[in-house]
Amino acid sequence: MLRLTILASGSSGNAALLETERGRWLIDAGISARRLEERLQATGVEPASLAGVFLTHEHADHSRGLRVFLQRHSLPLYCNELTWLALGEEERIDWRRLETASRLELEDLEVESFPVPHDAADPVGFLFHHSAGTIGVLTDLGYATRLVLEKIGLCRALLLEANHDLALLQADSRRPWSVKQRILSRHGHLSNESAAQIAAEMAQRKLEAVVLGHLSEDCNRPELVERAIRDHLEREKLAPLAVHVWTEHAPSPPLCWE
């Protein structure tokens, strides 16, 4: 059994729960510790039952609740050294080094990290290999490098960033041009169209389901994301994927594979 639940996903907070028959882990902790606890309990999971937290990078929308949550529940943190140093955390946190491009065996999982282009210290994507298949986590990147596409080609399911609709971002009056440039840069965030291109390419390999997340509240809408994915699949004459779009406001129903 392999199960993924999105606890929060958006520009202001990201966290997911990965479960197997032998363990439970958080992926990122970008909402407060209290909200993390509430959302875990809403899915029937007690925080004390977790085996650890994986961290993609140090930005606040992925690490906001990390320190308090780890200290409350005495959990290990898995991340690379540059991310750990960028967090500036105290030594009493149980840090387990998981260097970029390395692999780690934990219970019935093999965890693999790989580099992604984003404006953080050493941001990564994750592959969680299991007998039921491979789940990929790919959020916060400006574009998909050849390495990224090679890695996620193994995935049966993929959590993929779809941060913004290009027209809504360009029309947004609250963001200065410098911020828009950062978002649109090769170390920024994926647009709906970019996410759709990635999903369509992976649909020609092993991908069965894609979960679109990290949506901007101001510059995106779930229906725009779904339309971009489905239109791209239709243009390429590809079989439909299972497409799920989620935001930060409530936990998703669990997605399960056997």
PDB file of C-alpha atoms in Angstrom:
ATOM      1  CA  MET A   1       0.000   0.000   0.000  1.00  0.00           C
ATOM      2  CA  LEU A   2       1.208   3.471  -0.931  1.00  0.00           C
ATOM      3  CA  ARG A   3      -0.878   6.504  -0.018  1.00  0.00           C
ATOM      4  CA  LEU A   4      -0.429  10.256  -0.569  1.00  0.00           C
ATOM      5  CA  THR A   5      -2.510  12.947   1.147  1.00  0.00           C
ATOM      6  CA  ILE A   6      -2.014  16.649   0.465  1.00  0.00           C
ATOM      7  CA  LEU A   7      -2.305  18.499   3.777  1.00  0.00           C
ATOM      8  CA  ALA A   8      -1.687  21.968   2.303  1.00  0.00           C
ATOM      9  CA  SER A   9      -0.604  23.208  -1.096  1.00  0.00           C
ATOM     10  CA  GLY A  10      -0.208  26.814  -2.204  1.00  0.00           C
ATOM     11  CA  SER A  11       2.057  29.839  -2.264  1.00  0.00           C
ATOM     12  CA  SER A  12       1.645  30.358   1.486  1.00  0.00           C
ATOM     13  CA  GLY A  13       2.007  26.789   2.727  1.00  0.00           C
ATOM     14  CA  ASN A  14       2.832  23.258   1.572  1.00  0.00           C
ATOM     15  CA  ALA A  15       2.812  19.870   3.298  1.00  0.00           C
ATOM     16  CA  ALA A  16       1.985  16.298   2.298  1.00  0.00           C
ATOM     17  CA  LEU A  17       1.633  12.959   4.060  1.00  0.00           C
ATOM     18  CA  LEU A  18       3.132   9.799   2.571  1.00  0.00           C
ATOM     19  CA  GLU A  19       2.099   6.445   4.023  1.00  0.00           C
ATOM     20  CA  THR A  20       3.084   2.840   3.452  1.00  0.00           C
ATOM     21  CA  GLU A  21       2.253  -0.313   5.375  1.00  0.00           C
ATOM     22  CA  ARG A  22       5.388   0.205   7.474  1.00  0.00           C
ATOM     23  CA  GLY A  23       5.674   3.961   7.970  1.00  0.00           C
ATOM     24  CA  ARG A  24       4.375   7.510   7.671  1.00  0.00           C
ATOM     25  CA  TRP A  25       6.352  10.586   6.709  1.00  0.00           C
ATOM     26  CA  LEU A  26       5.699  14.275   6.136  1.00  0.00           C
ATOM     27  CA  ILE A  27       6.998  15.988   3.015  1.00  0.00           C
ATOM     28  CA  ASP A  28       7.563  19.661   3.914  1.00  0.00           C
ATOM     29  CA  ALA A  29       5.979  21.554   6.795  1.00  0.00           C
ATOM     30  CA  GLY A  30       4.993  24.944   5.419  1.00  0.00           C
ATOM     31  CA  ILE A  31       2.044  25.653   7.704  1.00  0.00           C
ATOM     32  CA  SER A  32       2.106  26.167  11.464  1.00  0.00           C
ATOM     33  CA  ALA A  33       2.712  23.200  13.742  1.00  0.00           C
ATOM     34  CA  ARG A  34      -0.803  23.571  15.164  1.00  0.00           C
ATOM     35  CA  ARG A  35      -2.392  23.466  11.707  1.00  0.00           C
ATOM     36  CA  LEU A  36      -0.227  20.503  10.733  1.00  0.00           C
ATOM     37  CA  GLU A  37      -1.429  18.624  13.804  1.00  0.00           C
ATOM     38  CA  GLU A  38      -5.060  19.499  13.076  1.00  0.00           C
ATOM     39  CA  ARG A  39      -4.840  18.384   9.466  1.00  0.00           C
ATOM     40  CA  LEU A  40      -3.081  15.154  10.310  1.00  0.00           C
ATOM     41  CA  GLN A  41      -5.727  14.367  12.901  1.00  0.00           C
ATOM     42  CA  ALA A  42      -8.446  15.214  10.362  1.00  0.00           C
ATOM     43  CA  THR A  43      -7.026  12.407   8.195  1.00  0.00           C
ATOM     44  CA  GLY A  44      -6.983  10.003  11.159  1.00  0.00           C
ATOM     45  CA  VAL A  45      -3.220  10.239  11.735  1.00  0.00           C
ATOM     46  CA  GLU A  46      -1.656  11.122  15.069  1.00  0.00           C
ATOM     47  CA  PRO A  47       1.588  13.137  14.768  1.00  0.00           C
ATOM     48  CA  ALA A  48       3.287  10.710  17.170  1.00  0.00           C
ATOM     49  CA  SER A  49       2.880   7.945  14.576  1.00  0.00           C
ATOM     50  CA  LEU A  50       5.121   9.712  12.033  1.00  0.00           C
ATOM     51  CA  ALA A  51       8.641   8.474  11.303  1.00  0.00           C
ATOM     52  CA  GLY A  52      10.122  11.770  10.092  1.00  0.00           C
ATOM     53  CA  VAL A  53       9.945  14.787   7.784  1.00  0.00           C
ATOM     54  CA  PHE A  54      11.491  15.256   4.345  1.00  0.00           C
ATOM     55  CA  LEU A  55      12.258  18.848   3.320  1.00  0.00           C
ATOM     56  CA  THR A  56      12.548  19.990  -0.302  1.00  0.00           C
ATOM     57  CA  HIS A  57      14.058  23.400   0.535  1.00  0.00           C
ATOM     58  CA  GLU A  58      14.171  26.071   3.216  1.00  0.00           C
ATOM     59  CA  HIS A  59      11.649  28.660   1.985  1.00  0.00           C
ATOM     60  CA  ALA A  60       9.005  29.546   4.572  1.00  0.00           C
ATOM     61  CA  ASP A  61       6.083  28.144   2.590  1.00  0.00           C
ATOM     62  CA  HIS A  62       7.749  24.729   2.984  1.00  0.00           C
ATOM     63  CA  SER A  63       9.308  25.058   6.443  1.00  0.00           C
ATOM     64  CA  ARG A  64       7.146  27.480   8.480  1.00  0.00           C
ATOM     65  CA  GLY A  65       6.002  24.932  11.058  1.00  0.00           C
ATOM     66  CA  LEU A  66       9.059  22.718  10.918  1.00  0.00           C
ATOM     67  CA  ARG A  67      11.029  23.645  14.034  1.00  0.00           C
ATOM     68  CA  VAL A  68       8.092  23.608  16.448  1.00  0.00           C
ATOM     69  CA  PHE A  69       6.593  20.446  14.946  1.00  0.00           C
ATOM     70  CA  LEU A  70       9.892  18.539  15.088  1.00  0.00           C
ATOM     71  CA  GLN A  71      10.544  19.567  18.675  1.00  0.00           C
ATOM     72  CA  ARG A  72       7.019  18.751  19.854  1.00  0.00           C
ATOM     73  CA  HIS A  73       7.112  15.252  18.403  1.00  0.00           C
ATOM     74  CA  SER A  74      10.852  14.385  18.505  1.00  0.00           C
ATOM     75  CA  LEU A  75      10.993  13.530  14.808  1.00  0.00           C
ATOM     76  CA  PRO A  76      14.039  13.348  12.536  1.00  0.00           C
ATOM     77  CA  LEU A  77      14.471  15.796   9.664  1.00  0.00           C
ATOM     78  CA  TYR A  78      15.811  14.537   6.327  1.00  0.00           C
ATOM     79  CA  CYS A  79      17.397  17.176   4.096  1.00  0.00           C
ATOM     80  CA  ASN A  80      20.717  18.107   2.520  1.00  0.00           C
ATOM     81  CA  GLU A  81      23.405  20.094   4.283  1.00  0.00           C
ATOM     82  CA  LEU A  82      22.942  23.410   2.478  1.00  0.00           C
ATOM     83  CA  THR A  83      19.229  23.366   3.228  1.00  0.00           C
ATOM     84  CA  TRP A  84      19.961  22.557   6.865  1.00  0.00           C
ATOM     85  CA  LEU A  85      22.422  25.450   7.109  1.00  0.00           C
ATOM     86  CA  ALA A  86      19.976  27.814   5.401  1.00  0.00           C
ATOM     87  CA  LEU A  87      17.352  26.941   8.019  1.00  0.00           C
ATOM     88  CA  GLY A  88      19.729  28.085  10.755  1.00  0.00           C
ATOM     89  CA  GLU A  89      18.185  25.613  13.169  1.00  0.00           C
ATOM     90  CA  GLU A  90      19.476  24.556  16.553  1.00  0.00           C
ATOM     91  CA  GLU A  91      21.512  21.406  17.012  1.00  0.00           C
ATOM     92  CA  ARG A  92      18.873  19.788  19.213  1.00  0.00           C
ATOM     93  CA  ILE A  93      16.829  19.006  16.096  1.00  0.00           C
ATOM     94  CA  ASP A  94      17.543  15.461  14.919  1.00  0.00           C
ATOM     95  CA  TRP A  95      18.951  16.234  11.478  1.00  0.00           C
ATOM     96  CA  ARG A  96      19.610  13.267   9.170  1.00  0.00           C
ATOM     97  CA  ARG A  97      21.790  14.186   6.193  1.00  0.00           C
ATOM     98  CA  LEU A  98      20.209  13.258   2.851  1.00  0.00           C
ATOM     99  CA  GLU A  99      22.512  14.766   0.275  1.00  0.00           C
ATOM    100  CA  THR A 100      21.243  15.775  -3.143  1.00  0.00           C
ATOM    101  CA  ALA A 101      21.320  12.920  -5.678  1.00  0.00           C
ATOM    102  CA  SER A 102      21.629  10.320  -2.911  1.00  0.00           C
ATOM    103  CA  ARG A 103      19.383   7.405  -1.951  1.00  0.00           C
ATOM    104  CA  LEU A 104      18.173   6.267   1.440  1.00  0.00           C
ATOM    105  CA  GLU A 105      16.343   3.090   2.466  1.00  0.00           C
ATOM    106  CA  LEU A 106      13.684   3.557   5.135  1.00  0.00           C
ATOM    107  CA  GLU A 107      11.405   0.663   6.023  1.00  0.00           C
ATOM    108  CA  ASP A 108       9.687  -0.352   2.742  1.00  0.00           C
ATOM    109  CA  LEU A 109      10.716   2.830   0.863  1.00  0.00           C
ATOM    110  CA  GLU A 110      13.767   3.843  -1.074  1.00  0.00           C
ATOM    111  CA  VAL A 111      13.999   7.642  -1.080  1.00  0.00           C
ATOM    112  CA  GLU A 112      15.912   9.444  -3.830  1.00  0.00           C
ATOM    113  CA  SER A 113      16.526  13.181  -4.139  1.00  0.00           C
ATOM    114  CA  PHE A 114      17.540  15.114  -7.243  1.00  0.00           C
ATOM    115  CA  PRO A 115      18.395  18.786  -7.917  1.00  0.00           C
ATOM    116  CA  VAL A 116      15.850  21.256  -9.277  1.00  0.00           C
ATOM    117  CA  PRO A 117      16.346  24.842 -10.518  1.00  0.00           C
ATOM    118  CA  HIS A 118      14.928  27.215  -7.919  1.00  0.00           C
ATOM    119  CA  ASP A 119      16.262  30.199  -5.960  1.00  0.00           C
ATOM    120  CA  ALA A 120      16.995  28.322  -2.734  1.00  0.00           C
ATOM    121  CA  ALA A 121      20.211  26.982  -1.179  1.00  0.00           C
ATOM    122  CA  ASP A 122      20.029  23.439  -2.599  1.00  0.00           C
ATOM    123  CA  PRO A 123      16.426  22.648  -3.597  1.00  0.00           C
ATOM    124  CA  VAL A 124      15.439  19.109  -4.497  1.00  0.00           C
ATOM    125  CA  GLY A 125      12.673  16.951  -5.818  1.00  0.00           C
ATOM    126  CA  PHE A 126      12.002  13.557  -4.297  1.00  0.00           C
ATOM    127  CA  LEU A 127      11.266  10.090  -5.638  1.00  0.00           C
ATOM    128  CA  PHE A 128       9.704   7.613  -3.252  1.00  0.00           C
ATOM    129  CA  HIS A 129      10.252   4.112  -4.639  1.00  0.00           C
ATOM    130  CA  HIS A 130       7.963   1.376  -3.333  1.00  0.00           C
ATOM    131  CA  SER A 131       6.799  -2.033  -4.491  1.00  0.00           C
ATOM    132  CA  ALA A 132       3.488  -0.357  -5.510  1.00  0.00           C
ATOM    133  CA  GLY A 133       5.316   2.129  -7.730  1.00  0.00           C
ATOM    134  CA  THR A 134       7.172   5.423  -7.549  1.00  0.00           C
ATOM    135  CA  ILE A 135       5.682   8.709  -6.338  1.00  0.00           C
ATOM    136  CA  GLY A 136       7.470  11.901  -7.368  1.00  0.00           C
ATOM    137  CA  VAL A 137       7.378  15.269  -5.599  1.00  0.00           C
ATOM    138  CA  LEU A 138       8.282  18.155  -7.884  1.00  0.00           C
ATOM    139  CA  THR A 139       7.432  21.596  -6.560  1.00  0.00           C
ATOM    140  CA  ASP A 140       9.189  24.966  -6.765  1.00  0.00           C
ATOM    141  CA  LEU A 141      11.186  24.951  -9.966  1.00  0.00           C
ATOM    142  CA  GLY A 142      11.529  27.375 -12.836  1.00  0.00           C
ATOM    143  CA  TYR A 143      11.727  24.745 -15.554  1.00  0.00           C
ATOM    144  CA  ALA A 144      12.219  21.012 -15.986  1.00  0.00           C
ATOM    145  CA  THR A 145      15.827  20.161 -16.769  1.00  0.00           C
ATOM    146  CA  ARG A 146      16.743  17.014 -18.696  1.00  0.00           C
ATOM    147  CA  LEU A 147      17.723  15.414 -15.405  1.00  0.00           C
ATOM    148  CA  VAL A 148      14.349  16.266 -13.849  1.00  0.00           C
ATOM    149  CA  LEU A 149      12.480  14.756 -16.817  1.00  0.00           C
ATOM    150  CA  GLU A 150      14.651  11.661 -16.682  1.00  0.00           C
ATOM    151  CA  LYS A 151      14.011  11.174 -12.972  1.00  0.00           C
ATOM    152  CA  ILE A 152      10.253  11.669 -12.977  1.00  0.00           C
ATOM    153  CA  GLY A 153       9.895   9.370 -15.976  1.00  0.00           C
ATOM    154  CA  LEU A 154       9.829   6.557 -13.403  1.00  0.00           C
ATOM    155  CA  CYS A 155       6.735   7.903 -11.637  1.00  0.00           C
ATOM    156  CA  ARG A 156       3.375   6.227 -11.393  1.00  0.00           C
ATOM    157  CA  ALA A 157       2.080   9.373  -9.632  1.00  0.00           C
ATOM    158  CA  LEU A 158       3.485  12.880  -9.449  1.00  0.00           C
ATOM    159  CA  LEU A 159       2.877  15.874  -7.189  1.00  0.00           C
ATOM    160  CA  LEU A 160       3.651  18.725  -9.597  1.00  0.00           C
ATOM    161  CA  GLU A 161       3.748  22.499  -9.216  1.00  0.00           C
ATOM    162  CA  ALA A 162       1.308  24.572 -11.279  1.00  0.00           C
ATOM    163  CA  ASN A 163       1.941  27.950  -9.713  1.00  0.00           C
ATOM    164  CA  HIS A 164       0.406  30.545 -12.009  1.00  0.00           C
ATOM    165  CA  ASP A 165      -1.651  31.308 -15.065  1.00  0.00           C
ATOM    166  CA  LEU A 166       0.555  33.528 -17.211  1.00  0.00           C
ATOM    167  CA  ALA A 167      -2.189  36.015 -18.136  1.00  0.00           C
ATOM    168  CA  LEU A 168      -3.331  36.399 -14.517  1.00  0.00           C
ATOM    169  CA  LEU A 169       0.243  36.912 -13.335  1.00  0.00           C
ATOM    170  CA  GLN A 170       0.968  39.541 -15.976  1.00  0.00           C
ATOM    171  CA  ALA A 171      -2.269  41.388 -15.120  1.00  0.00           C
ATOM    172  CA  ASP A 172      -1.717  41.253 -11.355  1.00  0.00           C
ATOM    173  CA  SER A 173      -1.395  44.768  -9.946  1.00  0.00           C
ATOM    174  CA  ARG A 174      -0.203  43.766  -6.473  1.00  0.00           C
ATOM    175  CA  ARG A 175       3.127  42.280  -7.526  1.00  0.00           C
ATOM    176  CA  PRO A 176       5.945  44.562  -8.694  1.00  0.00           C
ATOM    177  CA  TRP A 177       7.656  43.685 -11.951  1.00  0.00           C
ATOM    178  CA  SER A 178      10.752  42.470 -10.075  1.00  0.00           C
ATOM    179  CA  VAL A 179       8.658  39.808  -8.318  1.00  0.00           C
ATOM    180  CA  LYS A 180       7.028  38.775 -11.584  1.00  0.00           C
ATOM    181  CA  GLN A 181      10.460  38.440 -13.156  1.00  0.00           C
ATOM    182  CA  ARG A 182      11.553  36.162 -10.318  1.00  0.00           C
ATOM    183  CA  ILE A 183       8.453  33.977 -10.682  1.00  0.00           C
ATOM    184  CA  LEU A 184       8.914  33.714 -14.452  1.00  0.00           C
ATOM    185  CA  SER A 185      12.662  33.083 -14.306  1.00  0.00           C
ATOM    186  CA  ARG A 186      14.403  29.734 -14.803  1.00  0.00           C
ATOM    187  CA  HIS A 187      14.809  29.590 -11.018  1.00  0.00           C
ATOM    188  CA  GLY A 188      11.232  30.632 -10.238  1.00  0.00           C
ATOM    189  CA  HIS A 189       7.968  28.700 -10.588  1.00  0.00           C
ATOM    190  CA  LEU A 190       6.147  26.604 -13.175  1.00  0.00           C
ATOM    191  CA  SER A 191       3.175  28.048 -15.047  1.00  0.00           C
ATOM    192  CA  ASN A 192       0.084  26.010 -15.857  1.00  0.00           C
ATOM    193  CA  GLU A 193       1.314  25.571 -19.420  1.00  0.00           C
ATOM    194  CA  SER A 194       4.735  24.375 -18.296  1.00  0.00           C
ATOM    195  CA  ALA A 195       3.140  21.914 -15.880  1.00  0.00           C
ATOM    196  CA  ALA A 196       0.853  20.677 -18.652  1.00  0.00           C
ATOM    197  CA  GLN A 197       3.826  20.056 -20.947  1.00  0.00           C
ATOM    198  CA  ILE A 198       5.567  18.032 -18.243  1.00  0.00           C
ATOM    199  CA  ALA A 199       2.422  16.025 -17.453  1.00  0.00           C
ATOM    200  CA  ALA A 200       1.855  15.279 -21.151  1.00  0.00           C
ATOM    201  CA  GLU A 201       5.422  14.061 -21.602  1.00  0.00           C
ATOM    202  CA  MET A 202       5.183  11.845 -18.524  1.00  0.00           C
ATOM    203  CA  ALA A 203       1.827  10.478 -19.706  1.00  0.00           C
ATOM    204  CA  GLN A 204       3.768   8.876 -22.560  1.00  0.00           C
ATOM    205  CA  ARG A 205       5.866   6.994 -20.001  1.00  0.00           C
ATOM    206  CA  LYS A 206       4.581   5.482 -16.748  1.00  0.00           C
ATOM    207  CA  LEU A 207       2.503   8.296 -15.239  1.00  0.00           C
ATOM    208  CA  GLU A 208      -1.057   7.392 -14.250  1.00  0.00           C
ATOM    209  CA  ALA A 209      -1.998  10.272 -11.922  1.00  0.00           C
ATOM    210  CA  VAL A 210      -0.862  13.860 -11.480  1.00  0.00           C
ATOM    211  CA  VAL A 211      -1.630  16.060  -8.474  1.00  0.00           C
ATOM    212  CA  LEU A 212      -1.259  19.752  -9.298  1.00  0.00           C
ATOM    213  CA  GLY A 213      -0.331  21.967  -6.378  1.00  0.00           C
ATOM    214  CA  HIS A 214       1.414  25.116  -5.184  1.00  0.00           C
ATOM    215  CA  LEU A 215      -1.235  27.268  -6.881  1.00  0.00           C
ATOM    216  CA  SER A 216      -0.994  31.026  -6.396  1.00  0.00           C
ATOM    217  CA  GLU A 217      -4.115  32.337  -4.684  1.00  0.00           C
ATOM    218  CA  ASP A 218      -4.022  35.545  -6.711  1.00  0.00           C
ATOM    219  CA  CYS A 219      -2.714  34.347 -10.066  1.00  0.00           C
ATOM    220  CA  ASN A 220      -4.280  30.942 -10.612  1.00  0.00           C
ATOM    221  CA  ARG A 221      -7.489  28.953 -10.286  1.00  0.00           C
ATOM    222  CA  PRO A 222      -8.027  25.184 -10.151  1.00  0.00           C
ATOM    223  CA  GLU A 223     -10.239  25.165 -13.259  1.00  0.00           C
ATOM    224  CA  LEU A 224      -7.490  26.895 -15.275  1.00  0.00           C
ATOM    225  CA  VAL A 225      -4.980  24.263 -14.208  1.00  0.00           C
ATOM    226  CA  GLU A 226      -7.266  21.370 -15.120  1.00  0.00           C
ATOM    227  CA  ARG A 227      -8.085  22.938 -18.478  1.00  0.00           C
ATOM    228  CA  ALA A 228      -4.405  23.423 -19.317  1.00  0.00           C
ATOM    229  CA  ILE A 229      -3.608  19.779 -18.519  1.00  0.00           C
ATOM    230  CA  ARG A 230      -6.567  18.297 -20.364  1.00  0.00           C
ATOM    231  CA  ASP A 231      -6.129  20.579 -23.414  1.00  0.00           C
ATOM    232  CA  HIS A 232      -2.480  19.578 -23.693  1.00  0.00           C
ATOM    233  CA  LEU A 233      -3.297  15.885 -23.460  1.00  0.00           C
ATOM    234  CA  GLU A 234      -5.970  16.269 -26.144  1.00  0.00           C
ATOM    235  CA  ARG A 235      -3.647  18.193 -28.479  1.00  0.00           C
ATOM    236  CA  GLU A 236      -1.046  15.445 -28.142  1.00  0.00           C
ATOM    237  CA  LYS A 237      -3.753  12.769 -28.601  1.00  0.00           C
ATOM    238  CA  LEU A 238      -2.784  11.135 -25.326  1.00  0.00           C
ATOM    239  CA  ALA A 239      -4.937   9.015 -23.059  1.00  0.00           C
ATOM    240  CA  PRO A 240      -6.447  10.970 -20.153  1.00  0.00           C
ATOM    241  CA  LEU A 241      -4.549  11.076 -16.876  1.00  0.00           C
ATOM    242  CA  ALA A 242      -6.140  11.048 -13.456  1.00  0.00           C
ATOM    243  CA  VAL A 243      -5.830  14.778 -12.698  1.00  0.00           C
ATOM    244  CA  HIS A 244      -6.208  16.186  -9.181  1.00  0.00           C
ATOM    245  CA  VAL A 245      -5.836  19.867  -8.278  1.00  0.00           C
ATOM    246  CA  TRP A 246      -5.434  20.884  -4.656  1.00  0.00           C
ATOM    247  CA  THR A 247      -4.987  24.060  -2.612  1.00  0.00           C
ATOM    248  CA  GLU A 248      -3.812  24.871   0.901  1.00  0.00           C
ATOM    249  CA  HIS A 249      -7.202  25.204   2.597  1.00  0.00           C
ATOM    250  CA  ALA A 250      -7.950  21.597   3.598  1.00  0.00           C
ATOM    251  CA  PRO A 251      -6.488  18.087   3.344  1.00  0.00           C
ATOM    252  CA  SER A 252      -7.159  16.188   0.134  1.00  0.00           C
ATOM    253  CA  PRO A 253      -8.768  12.772   0.008  1.00  0.00           C
ATOM    254  CA  PRO A 254      -5.963  10.176   0.078  1.00  0.00           C
ATOM    255  CA  LEU A 255      -4.683   8.818  -3.219  1.00  0.00           C
ATOM    256  CA  CYS A 256      -3.855   5.110  -2.923  1.00  0.00           C
ATOM    257  CA  TRP A 257      -1.895   2.568  -4.929  1.00  0.00           C
ATOM    258  CA  GLU A 258      -1.325  -1.139  -4.408  1.00  0.00           C
TER     259      GLU A 258
END
